[in-house]
Amino acid sequence: MADWDLLLTDARIATMRAGDAPYGAVENAAIAIDGGRIAWLGPADERPRKDADEERSLGGRWVTPALIDCHTHLVFGGDRAGEYEQRLSGISYEDIAKAGGGILSTVTATRDAEIDTLYASGLRRLRALAATGVATVEIKSGYGLDTATELKMLGVARNLGHASGVDVQATLLAAHTVPPEYAGRADDYIDLIIEAMLPEVVERGLADAVDAYCETMAFQAPQVAKLFRAATKLGLRVKLHADQLSDGGGAELAAHFKALSADHLEYSNPTGIRAMAAAGTVAVLLPGAYLTLNETQQPPVALLRELGVPMAVATDCNPGTSPLCSMPEAMALASRLFGLTPEECLAGATRNAALALGLDSDRGTLEKGKRADLAVWDVNHPRDLTYWLGRDRLHELLIEGLPAG
Ligand code: NIG
Ligand code: FE
């Protein structure tokens, strides 16, 4: 038996390890894979004299860690293209939601949808994302808002992972908005999540984390805090939709619970960002939602940078505010709309996205011992991934060392 399963030669690699050369770039490199993990990587002339079952030249192509989309809502019924048209005619996202549209219209469609329909449409979106170089995707529930439909969504998310080969991390977002049956009784709905949904989700292993939407049109900080206390007690990590449309103290709240991430952050105040820095909470930036909502308030990128808060970039793929199924496109938007450098964008789609999911010991950089999740690109330099708009440059995606798809 050979020492390694696969040896990739004539590669240029961007390890994306923090503190290395820009992009962690190594020219004339080789990567050895064994048992789905990176067994060795580095300059070709330093390669140990070991043999591999299969050896393949990458013809000088660039290899990066496979991309990670750490914030999506890609399982849902129906779509909201009609609402998008309405918004173009001047009606706001919040007004549409107040009139019973918005998240609640997707809730109705998702409750009504057969599992097979949810699964088939989710799979199409997941495959579209994977085709842009993505090997790990977080999927949230949150369009059920009753126990049966929330569990249905999480079950579909888990099955999508099994069927596609993409590693799916499932997040319970039952606190996405107040369901119609609980109108005016948000506290009672939080109790339902704590008493009925959380225990069952934990028992059936259906979620890896718990999320909530802290916003005037959804839940207030004390309600989220109650939910997060219960989730934390059950051993679940938390993350938060924070300060997207207004400053609801979300960044500080997320930091208080040592959340994996606080996401959106357009209206976060400096105290909240400082608390995130101290807590090690990742800032997940979602330029697709910013763009689609015609937002003008930018997340506080300069302060995040100054304080060393890790910044991740994600698609937020969802029918209302971010109908986006491409990670390179999310990176391109993050640089244009938020001023992230191309290197920050790629770190945001790899190393820091892994951190936002608590998976940094296992993936997100090219390092010995980590998963052999590799994206091979037809580009002149990794910066090209952020430069081009709407171009497919993926040559090959390997997930745990095997061709994806
Ligand atoms: O991340 N902010 C709340 N959740 C989604 C929007 C969901 C929807 O409108 O359906 C977001 O933007
Ligand atoms: Fe979201």
Tab-separated table of N, CA and C and ligand atoms in Angstrom, residues 71-73 138 140 143 173 176 211 213 241 244 263-264 286 289 315-318 321-322, ligand 2:
chain	number	residue	atom	x	y	z
A	71	HIS	N	-23.393	31.378	6.420
A	71	HIS	CA	-24.701	31.963	6.774
A	71	HIS	C	-25.623	31.853	5.564
A	72	THR	N	-26.533	30.870	5.584
A	72	THR	CA	-27.556	30.777	4.533
A	72	THR	C	-28.901	30.377	5.128
A	73	HIS	N	-29.931	30.695	4.351
A	73	HIS	CA	-31.292	30.236	4.650
A	73	HIS	C	-31.775	29.537	3.381
A	138	GLU	N	-23.536	26.419	5.951
A	138	GLU	CA	-24.440	26.487	7.098
A	138	GLU	C	-25.843	26.773	6.559
A	140	LYS	N	-29.856	27.543	7.905
A	140	LYS	CA	-30.702	27.851	9.064
A	140	LYS	C	-32.131	27.408	8.811
A	143	TYR	N	-38.137	29.353	8.770
A	143	TYR	CA	-39.326	29.642	7.968
A	143	TYR	C	-40.445	28.661	8.328
A	173	LEU	N	-33.056	28.430	13.797
A	173	LEU	CA	-33.403	29.864	13.823
A	173	LEU	C	-34.915	30.003	14.024
A	176	HIS	N	-36.811	33.603	14.389
A	176	HIS	CA	-36.573	34.443	13.209
A	176	HIS	C	-37.580	35.593	13.185
A	211	ASP	N	-29.612	30.292	16.464
A	211	ASP	CA	-29.516	31.677	15.988
A	211	ASP	C	-30.818	32.390	16.353
A	213	TYR	N	-33.035	36.433	15.538
A	213	TYR	CA	-33.070	37.717	14.824
A	213	TYR	C	-33.433	38.789	15.840
A	241	HIS	N	-28.340	37.248	14.341
A	241	HIS	CA	-28.601	38.302	13.351
A	241	HIS	C	-28.655	39.606	14.139
A	244	GLN	N	-29.037	44.617	12.020
A	244	GLN	CA	-29.115	44.689	10.552
A	244	GLN	C	-29.811	45.963	10.075
A	263	ASP	N	-23.895	38.585	13.014
A	263	ASP	CA	-23.985	38.699	11.568
A	263	ASP	C	-24.767	39.946	11.146
A	264	HIS	N	-24.386	40.538	10.044
A	264	HIS	CA	-24.907	41.793	9.469
A	264	HIS	C	-24.132	42.991	10.034
A	286	LEU	N	-22.551	40.466	5.264
A	286	LEU	CA	-23.503	39.898	4.300
A	286	LEU	C	-23.859	40.945	3.244
A	289	ALA	N	-27.372	40.994	1.216
A	289	ALA	CA	-28.559	41.572	1.861
A	289	ALA	C	-28.470	43.097	1.841
A	315	THR	N	-23.103	34.401	1.908
A	315	THR	CA	-24.117	34.804	0.922
A	315	THR	C	-25.415	35.282	1.561
A	316	ASP	N	-25.768	34.730	2.771
A	316	ASP	CA	-27.086	34.967	3.375
A	316	ASP	C	-28.193	34.473	2.446
A	317	CYS	N	-27.864	33.535	1.547
A	317	CYS	CA	-28.839	33.058	0.545
A	317	CYS	C	-30.238	32.895	1.162
A	318	ASN	N	-31.180	33.722	0.754
A	318	ASN	CA	-32.559	33.643	1.241
A	318	ASN	C	-33.471	34.350	0.244
A	321	THR	N	-34.068	38.840	1.213
A	321	THR	CA	-33.097	39.932	1.195
A	321	THR	C	-31.805	39.602	0.468
A	322	SER	N	-31.624	38.339	0.057
A	322	SER	CA	-30.342	38.006	-0.577
A	322	SER	C	-30.455	36.753	-1.443
B	2	FE	FE	-29.739	35.799	7.519
